[in-house]
Short mmCIF file of C-alpha atoms and ligand atoms in Angstrom, two decimals:
data_model
loop_
_atom_site.label_atom_id
_atom_site.label_comp_id
_atom_site.label_asym_id
_atom_site.label_seq_id
_atom_site.Cartn_x
_atom_site.Cartn_y
_atom_site.Cartn_z
CA MET A 1238 17.66 21.13 33.69
CA SER A 1239 15.12 18.28 34.12
CA LYS A 1240 13.77 18.47 30.61
CA LYS A 1241 13.97 14.70 30.00
CA LYS A 1242 10.60 13.08 30.43
CA LEU A 1243 10.87 10.18 32.86
CA THR A 1244 8.13 8.05 34.35
CA HIS A 1245 7.66 7.95 38.11
CA GLY A 1246 8.99 4.39 38.11
CA GLN A 1247 12.16 5.42 36.28
CA LEU A 1248 12.66 8.34 38.60
CA ARG A 1249 12.22 6.10 41.62
CA ARG A 1250 14.77 3.61 40.32
CA MET A 1251 17.23 6.36 39.49
CA LYS A 1252 16.85 7.75 42.99
CA ALA A 1253 17.34 4.31 44.52
CA ASN A 1254 20.55 3.79 42.51
CA HIS A 1255 21.72 7.23 43.51
CA GLN A 1256 21.14 6.38 47.18
CA LYS A 1257 23.00 3.11 46.78
CA ARG A 1258 26.00 4.96 45.37
CA LEU A 1259 26.02 7.34 48.27
CA GLN A 1260 25.78 4.53 50.81
CA ARG A 1261 28.44 2.50 49.12
CA GLY A 1262 30.96 5.16 49.97
CA ASN A 1263 34.43 4.39 48.62
CA ARG A 1264 33.77 0.82 47.55
CA THR A 1265 33.69 0.26 43.78
CA ASP A 1266 31.18 -2.00 42.10
CA ALA A 1267 31.89 -3.35 38.66
CA SER A 1268 28.50 -4.95 38.05
CA GLU A 1269 26.96 -1.70 36.86
CA ASN A 1270 28.13 0.17 33.79
CA GLU A 1271 30.87 -2.38 33.33
CA LEU A 1272 32.49 -0.91 30.26
CA GLN A 1273 32.95 2.55 31.67
CA ASP A 1274 33.71 1.26 35.13
CA SER A 1275 36.79 -0.53 33.85
CA LEU A 1276 38.18 2.87 32.80
CA LEU A 1277 37.47 4.54 36.11
CA GLY A 1278 39.38 4.54 39.35
CA PRO A 1279 37.93 4.15 42.85
CA GLU A 1280 35.23 6.41 44.27
CA GLN A 1281 36.48 9.49 46.04
CA GLU A 1282 34.87 12.33 47.94
CA GLY A 1283 35.03 15.74 46.29
CA ILE A 1284 33.57 19.22 46.14
CA VAL A 1285 32.33 21.06 43.05
CA ILE A 1286 34.57 24.06 42.49
CA SER A 1287 32.72 25.25 39.42
CA ARG A 1288 29.98 24.04 37.15
CA PHE A 1289 29.61 24.87 33.46
CA GLY A 1290 27.73 23.31 30.57
CA GLN A 1291 27.67 19.53 30.95
CA HIS A 1292 30.81 19.50 33.07
CA ALA A 1293 31.98 20.25 36.57
CA ASP A 1294 35.41 20.89 38.02
CA VAL A 1295 35.66 18.82 41.15
CA GLU A 1296 38.35 19.02 43.79
CA THR A 1297 39.00 15.67 45.41
CA ALA A 1298 39.72 15.17 49.09
CA THR A 1299 43.40 14.84 48.15
CA GLY A 1300 43.36 18.24 46.46
CA GLU A 1301 43.35 17.17 42.83
CA LEU A 1302 41.26 19.15 40.36
CA VAL A 1303 39.28 16.84 38.08
CA ARG A 1304 37.20 17.92 35.08
CA CYS A 1305 34.16 15.69 35.22
CA ASN A 1306 31.18 14.49 33.24
CA LEU A 1307 28.00 13.82 35.17
CA ARG A 1308 26.02 10.61 35.52
CA ARG A 1309 22.54 10.94 34.08
CA THR A 1310 21.07 10.22 37.50
CA ILE A 1311 22.29 13.58 38.72
CA GLY A 1312 19.42 16.03 38.61
CA SER A 1313 21.22 19.16 39.58
CA LEU A 1314 24.79 19.98 40.43
CA VAL A 1315 26.13 23.35 41.50
CA CYS A 1316 29.20 25.01 42.93
CA GLY A 1317 29.68 23.88 46.54
CA ASP A 1318 28.06 20.48 46.09
CA LYS A 1319 29.76 17.59 47.88
CA VAL A 1320 30.05 14.67 45.51
CA ILE A 1321 31.43 11.21 44.88
CA VAL A 1322 33.78 11.18 41.86
CA ARG A 1323 35.85 8.63 40.00
CA GLN A 1324 38.87 9.62 38.00
CA ALA A 1325 39.51 8.21 34.54
CA THR A 1326 42.37 5.71 34.46
CA ASP A 1327 42.93 6.39 30.75
CA PRO A 1328 44.91 9.61 30.42
CA SER A 1329 43.84 10.06 26.78
CA SER A 1330 40.13 10.48 27.59
CA THR A 1331 38.76 13.97 27.04
CA VAL A 1332 37.36 14.37 30.52
CA SER A 1333 39.30 13.22 33.52
CA GLY A 1334 36.49 11.87 35.68
CA ILE A 1335 32.82 11.40 36.39
CA VAL A 1336 30.53 12.62 39.14
CA GLU A 1337 28.73 9.55 40.42
CA ALA A 1338 26.47 11.02 43.10
CA VAL A 1339 25.71 14.16 45.04
CA HIS A 1340 25.47 14.29 48.81
CA GLN A 1341 22.46 15.91 50.38
CA ARG A 1342 22.85 19.70 50.67
CA HIS A 1343 22.61 21.39 54.03
CA SER A 1344 21.64 24.60 52.27
CA SER A 1345 20.81 25.82 48.79
CA LEU A 1346 21.13 29.33 47.53
CA THR A 1347 18.32 29.86 45.03
CA ARG A 1348 17.02 32.45 42.65
CA PRO A 1349 13.76 32.45 40.74
CA ASP A 1350 13.92 31.62 37.08
CA LEU A 1351 11.39 32.73 34.52
CA TYR A 1352 10.96 29.26 33.04
CA ASP A 1353 12.28 26.74 35.52
CA GLY A 1354 10.73 27.97 38.74
CA VAL A 1355 13.45 28.26 41.33
CA LYS A 1356 17.06 27.67 40.30
CA ILE A 1357 19.82 26.59 42.65
CA VAL A 1358 22.88 28.83 42.33
CA ALA A 1359 25.21 27.30 44.91
CA ALA A 1360 25.12 24.66 47.64
CA ASN A 1361 26.24 24.16 51.24
CA ILE A 1362 26.79 27.83 51.97
CA ASP A 1363 27.04 28.73 55.67
CA GLN A 1364 26.72 32.50 55.45
CA ILE A 1365 25.81 35.26 53.03
CA LEU A 1366 27.85 38.43 53.41
CA ILE A 1367 25.74 41.35 52.32
CA VAL A 1368 28.13 44.10 51.26
CA SER A 1369 26.96 47.69 51.25
CA SER A 1370 28.90 50.92 51.04
CA VAL A 1371 28.57 54.67 50.77
CA VAL A 1372 29.46 54.66 47.05
CA PRO A 1373 27.03 53.61 45.60
CA ALA A 1374 24.83 55.19 48.26
CA PHE A 1375 24.01 53.29 51.44
CA SER A 1376 20.50 51.88 51.20
CA THR A 1377 18.60 49.90 53.82
CA GLN A 1378 16.06 49.13 51.12
CA ILE A 1379 18.64 47.12 49.22
CA ILE A 1380 20.05 45.53 52.38
CA ASP A 1381 16.55 44.43 53.39
CA ARG A 1382 15.97 42.81 50.01
CA TYR A 1383 19.15 40.78 50.43
CA LEU A 1384 18.18 39.92 54.00
CA VAL A 1385 14.83 38.58 52.80
CA ALA A 1386 16.54 36.46 50.16
CA ALA A 1387 19.00 35.07 52.74
CA GLU A 1388 16.27 34.33 55.28
CA ASP A 1389 14.20 32.63 52.59
CA CYS A 1390 17.12 30.29 51.80
CA GLY A 1391 17.73 29.71 55.51
CA ILE A 1392 21.35 30.90 55.24
CA ALA A 1393 22.71 33.22 57.94
CA PRO A 1394 23.25 36.74 56.60
CA VAL A 1395 25.99 39.08 57.82
CA ILE A 1396 25.98 42.78 56.94
CA ILE A 1397 29.24 44.44 55.92
CA LEU A 1398 29.61 48.16 55.48
CA ASN A 1399 32.56 48.57 53.13
CA LYS A 1400 34.43 51.75 52.15
CA VAL A 1401 34.36 53.14 55.70
CA ASP A 1402 37.29 55.31 54.57
CA LEU A 1403 34.81 57.30 52.46
CA LEU A 1404 32.29 57.78 55.26
CA THR A 1405 31.79 61.50 55.92
CA GLU A 1406 30.86 63.07 59.23
CA GLU A 1407 27.46 64.02 57.84
CA GLN A 1408 26.69 60.50 56.70
CA ALA A 1409 28.00 58.64 59.73
CA PRO A 1410 25.19 59.22 62.28
CA ALA A 1411 22.36 57.99 60.04
CA ILE A 1412 24.35 54.97 58.88
CA ASP A 1413 25.41 54.11 62.45
CA LYS A 1414 21.77 54.21 63.50
CA ALA A 1415 20.72 51.93 60.67
CA LEU A 1416 23.49 49.44 61.48
CA GLU A 1417 22.50 49.56 65.15
CA ARG A 1418 18.94 48.62 64.15
CA TYR A 1419 20.27 45.53 62.39
CA ARG A 1420 22.34 44.55 65.41
CA ALA A 1421 19.26 44.98 67.61
CA ILE A 1422 17.34 42.37 65.62
CA GLY A 1423 20.19 39.91 65.88
CA TYR A 1424 22.29 40.42 62.77
CA GLN A 1425 26.07 40.57 62.82
CA VAL A 1426 27.40 43.80 61.34
CA TYR A 1427 30.99 44.44 60.24
CA GLU A 1428 32.69 47.57 58.98
CA ALA A 1429 35.60 47.36 56.60
CA SER A 1430 37.61 48.98 53.86
CA GLY A 1431 38.93 47.14 50.86
CA GLN A 1432 41.19 50.15 50.34
CA THR A 1433 42.79 50.91 53.73
CA LEU A 1434 42.24 47.30 54.88
CA ALA A 1435 40.55 48.50 58.08
CA GLY A 1436 38.48 45.69 59.59
CA ILE A 1437 39.97 43.05 57.28
CA GLU A 1438 41.41 40.94 60.12
CA GLU A 1439 37.97 40.72 61.74
CA LEU A 1440 36.49 39.82 58.37
CA LYS A 1441 39.03 37.02 57.96
CA HIS A 1442 37.99 35.55 61.30
CA LEU A 1443 34.37 35.72 60.26
CA LEU A 1444 35.23 33.55 57.26
CA ASP A 1445 37.19 30.92 59.25
CA ASP A 1446 36.09 27.36 58.53
CA LYS A 1447 32.89 28.46 56.83
CA VAL A 1448 31.65 28.55 53.27
CA SER A 1449 30.69 32.14 52.58
CA ILE A 1450 29.35 34.08 49.65
CA PHE A 1451 29.61 37.80 49.06
CA THR A 1452 26.63 39.59 47.65
CA GLY A 1453 25.65 43.19 47.13
CA GLN A 1454 25.20 45.76 44.41
CA SER A 1455 27.79 46.18 41.74
CA GLY A 1456 30.50 48.60 42.85
CA VAL A 1457 30.17 48.18 46.62
CA GLY A 1458 33.57 46.49 46.71
CA LYS A 1459 32.93 42.74 46.83
CA SER A 1460 35.89 41.91 44.60
CA SER A 1461 38.12 44.28 46.55
CA LEU A 1462 37.17 42.61 49.83
CA ILE A 1463 37.72 39.14 48.40
CA ASN A 1464 41.16 40.22 47.16
CA ALA A 1465 41.91 41.65 50.59
CA VAL A 1466 41.09 38.42 52.43
CA LEU A 1467 42.59 36.24 49.72
CA PRO A 1468 45.34 38.08 47.83
CA GLY A 1469 45.80 35.17 45.43
CA ALA A 1470 42.22 35.52 44.21
CA LYS A 1471 43.18 38.45 41.95
CA LEU A 1472 39.59 39.29 41.10
CA LEU A 1473 39.25 42.18 38.73
CA ILE A 1474 38.15 45.34 40.37
CA GLY A 1475 35.59 47.37 38.52
CA ASP A 1476 35.27 51.11 38.16
CA VAL A 1477 32.27 52.89 39.60
CA SER A 1478 33.29 56.27 38.27
CA ASP A 1479 31.41 55.66 35.02
CA ASN A 1480 27.97 57.21 34.53
CA SER A 1481 25.98 54.04 35.02
CA GLY A 1482 27.50 53.57 38.47
CA LEU A 1483 27.83 49.92 37.60
CA GLY A 1484 31.18 48.21 37.86
CA GLN A 1485 32.44 45.84 35.20
CA HIS A 1486 31.04 42.36 35.21
CA THR A 1487 34.07 40.20 35.47
CA THR A 1488 32.95 36.78 36.63
CA THR A 1489 30.82 34.58 34.43
CA THR A 1490 30.50 31.39 36.43
CA SER A 1491 30.36 30.59 40.14
CA LYS A 1492 33.66 29.52 41.60
CA LEU A 1493 34.72 28.18 44.97
CA LEU A 1494 37.93 29.65 46.39
CA HIS A 1495 39.80 28.28 49.40
CA LEU A 1496 41.02 30.56 52.17
CA PRO A 1497 44.33 29.86 53.90
CA SER A 1498 42.51 29.70 57.24
CA GLY A 1499 40.36 26.79 56.12
CA GLY A 1500 37.20 28.53 55.05
CA SER A 1501 36.00 28.95 51.47
CA LEU A 1502 34.40 31.66 49.40
CA ILE A 1503 32.02 31.27 46.54
CA ASP A 1504 32.37 34.02 43.98
CA SER A 1505 29.17 34.05 41.99
CA PRO A 1506 27.67 36.39 39.45
CA GLY A 1507 24.29 34.72 40.00
CA VAL A 1508 23.70 36.49 43.27
CA ARG A 1509 24.43 40.09 42.33
CA GLU A 1510 20.77 40.74 42.63
CA PHE A 1511 18.29 38.58 44.41
CA ALA A 1512 14.90 38.64 42.74
CA LEU A 1513 12.06 38.12 45.16
CA TRP A 1514 9.01 37.89 42.92
CA HIS A 1515 8.58 34.18 43.57
CA LEU A 1516 7.86 34.83 47.25
CA SER A 1517 4.39 35.29 48.72
CA ALA A 1518 3.64 38.34 50.87
CA GLU A 1519 3.37 35.99 53.89
CA ARG A 1520 6.79 34.57 53.18
CA VAL A 1521 8.32 38.04 52.88
CA SER A 1522 6.82 39.08 56.22
CA TRP A 1523 8.28 35.94 57.81
CA CYS A 1524 11.67 36.83 56.32
CA PHE A 1525 11.62 40.04 58.38
CA VAL A 1526 12.87 38.25 61.48
CA GLU A 1527 11.58 40.72 64.05
CA PHE A 1528 8.04 40.52 62.57
CA ARG A 1529 7.73 36.82 63.32
CA GLU A 1530 6.46 37.11 66.87
CA TYR A 1531 3.55 39.26 65.70
CA LEU A 1532 2.54 37.28 62.62
CA GLY A 1533 -0.78 35.53 62.85
CA GLY A 1534 -1.89 37.88 65.63
CA CYS A 1535 -3.60 40.52 63.47
CA LYS A 1536 -7.38 40.81 63.75
CA PHE A 1537 -7.94 39.82 60.14
CA ARG A 1538 -6.36 36.71 58.69
CA ASP A 1539 -5.70 38.45 55.38
CA CYS A 1540 -4.32 41.60 57.07
CA LYS A 1541 -2.18 43.59 54.66
CA HIS A 1542 -0.49 45.34 57.62
CA LEU A 1543 -1.43 48.72 56.15
CA ASP A 1544 -4.38 50.56 57.73
CA ASP A 1545 -6.25 47.36 58.54
CA PRO A 1546 -7.85 47.58 62.00
CA GLY A 1547 -6.23 45.48 64.71
CA CYS A 1548 -2.89 45.09 62.91
CA ARG A 1549 -0.34 43.79 65.42
CA LEU A 1550 2.58 44.68 63.19
CA ARG A 1551 1.53 48.29 62.90
CA GLU A 1552 0.96 48.43 66.65
CA ALA A 1553 4.48 47.13 67.17
CA VAL A 1554 5.80 49.88 64.89
CA GLU A 1555 3.82 52.51 66.82
CA GLN A 1556 5.21 51.15 70.10
CA GLY A 1557 8.74 51.36 68.71
CA LYS A 1558 9.21 47.58 68.81
CA ILE A 1559 9.63 47.37 65.05
CA ALA A 1560 11.67 50.03 63.26
CA GLN A 1561 9.64 52.26 60.96
CA ASP A 1562 12.35 51.99 58.32
CA ARG A 1563 12.13 48.19 58.22
CA PHE A 1564 8.32 48.38 58.09
CA ASN A 1565 8.52 50.84 55.17
CA ASN A 1566 10.98 48.61 53.35
CA TYR A 1567 8.68 45.65 53.91
CA HIS A 1568 5.85 47.48 52.17
CA ARG A 1569 8.17 48.59 49.36
CA ILE A 1570 9.15 44.98 48.75
CA ILE A 1571 5.50 43.86 48.72
CA ALA A 1572 4.65 46.61 46.22
CA SER A 1573 7.63 45.67 44.03
CA LEU A 1574 6.59 42.01 44.03
CA ASP A 1575 3.26 42.92 42.49
CA GLU A 1576 4.93 45.09 39.86
CA GLN A 1577 7.49 42.44 39.01
CA ARG A 1578 4.85 39.71 38.79
CA HIS A 1579 2.85 41.79 36.35
CA ALA A 1580 5.90 42.56 34.23
CA ARG A 1581 6.79 38.90 34.26
CA GLN A 1582 3.32 37.73 33.22
CA PHE A 1583 3.42 40.24 30.42
CA ARG A 1584 6.80 39.00 29.25
CA ALA A 1585 5.80 35.36 29.53
CA GLY A 1586 2.68 36.14 27.48
CA MET A 1587 4.79 37.78 24.79
CA ASP A 1588 7.09 34.77 24.62
CA ASP A 1589 4.14 32.50 23.91
CA VAL A 1590 3.25 34.37 20.73
N1 GDP B 426 37.62 54.23 48.80
C1 GDP B 426 37.35 52.93 48.68
N2 GDP B 426 37.15 52.40 47.48
C2 GDP B 426 36.90 51.09 47.40
C3 GDP B 426 36.85 50.26 48.53
N3 GDP B 426 36.57 49.00 48.13
C4 GDP B 426 36.45 49.06 46.80
N4 GDP B 426 36.65 50.32 46.34
C5 GDP B 426 36.56 50.77 44.95
O1 GDP B 426 35.21 50.60 44.52
C6 GDP B 426 35.17 50.21 43.16
C7 GDP B 426 34.37 48.93 42.98
O2 GDP B 426 35.02 47.89 43.66
P1 GDP B 426 34.80 46.36 43.27
O3 GDP B 426 35.57 45.56 44.24
O4 GDP B 426 35.05 46.13 41.84
O5 GDP B 426 33.23 46.22 43.55
P2 GDP B 426 32.24 45.01 43.19
O6 GDP B 426 31.53 45.41 41.94
O7 GDP B 426 31.30 44.93 44.34
O8 GDP B 426 33.07 43.78 43.03
C8 GDP B 426 36.61 50.09 42.71
O9 GDP B 426 36.97 51.28 42.04
C9 GDP B 426 37.38 49.93 44.00
O10 GDP B 426 38.69 50.42 43.90
C10 GDP B 426 37.08 50.86 49.81
O11 GDP B 426 37.02 50.23 50.87
N5 GDP B 426 37.32 52.20 49.82
MG1 MG B 427 33.26 42.51 41.41
ZN1 ZN B 428 -1.40 43.23 60.24
#
């Protein structure tokens, strides 16, 4: 995104102008960009509903949808961003407005990018709903990866077990135990069915007045749940009966959807899978919330929490204070980071040729 080469001075000035715009609020100022300004209406508050190419669809405070260009001063703009927009007064212009400035984000959902470091996928999200199910198989390994990603972004995760209608008597005890472990470390857990609509009322309340995003493997029923809480959404529902076990990919760009109760949902293909390879082992251990009180207490500063002597984490596992399953998943993630980093270096090396 920030490919243009700017000097520090230019960047500073751009930032200062940007700040001025934000502070100015709704007042218009014709001294700057006079020509264009004469074709633009007053400044209005808005929210980015979707972002694509060089444009953004912005919903104004009065509920109008405006297709906007972006001022050059805007470094990054994503779905969920709160912005200041001005609508074009000339109805014949190709775009109907311009994004003047972006308000500071209270949270950013990010994913690592091979070339650009970390990429922001969506902004101002209050909670990440991690959807799991029994088809595809229930996996704490996958849930823990999503939990790490959510903790890293500082956005509250909530675990949802979908397709409870398919839960068999044999499966139920192990899954109940796993969910209980998550509750014990402070996470909210919901059970629902996008099919029978069990638990949907509770889910609706969870979404009240918040900006939420659904994440989880393909086929767990994210689209079905979104359709259940917001019938007008009409998201396409994939088919997991094919051999790959992967549902159809139906969404191509992130989109913000309003709920009748006042909350919003961001439907985003960018968060199907959270890659974690950009995180250090220390960061991953911190993202396991119940590990935090033991971190820094191991005998060796570079403790790998394996068979290192004096490992406080391992002691906590032995004393039953940390669940063995979570500890195993932690080590699996650490091992996968190394693998992914190697694969990535290899790929990056190939690209250089
Ligand atoms: N039995 C059952 N099937 C469901 C439920 N929710 C979704 N499905 C089915 O699971 C498949 C994948 O659902 P979809 O919403 O497309 O999953 P997504 O890939 O996570 O968006 C579809 O065939 C749905 O009909 C549920 O609660 N119970
Ligand atoms: Mg879907
Ligand atoms: Zn240790």
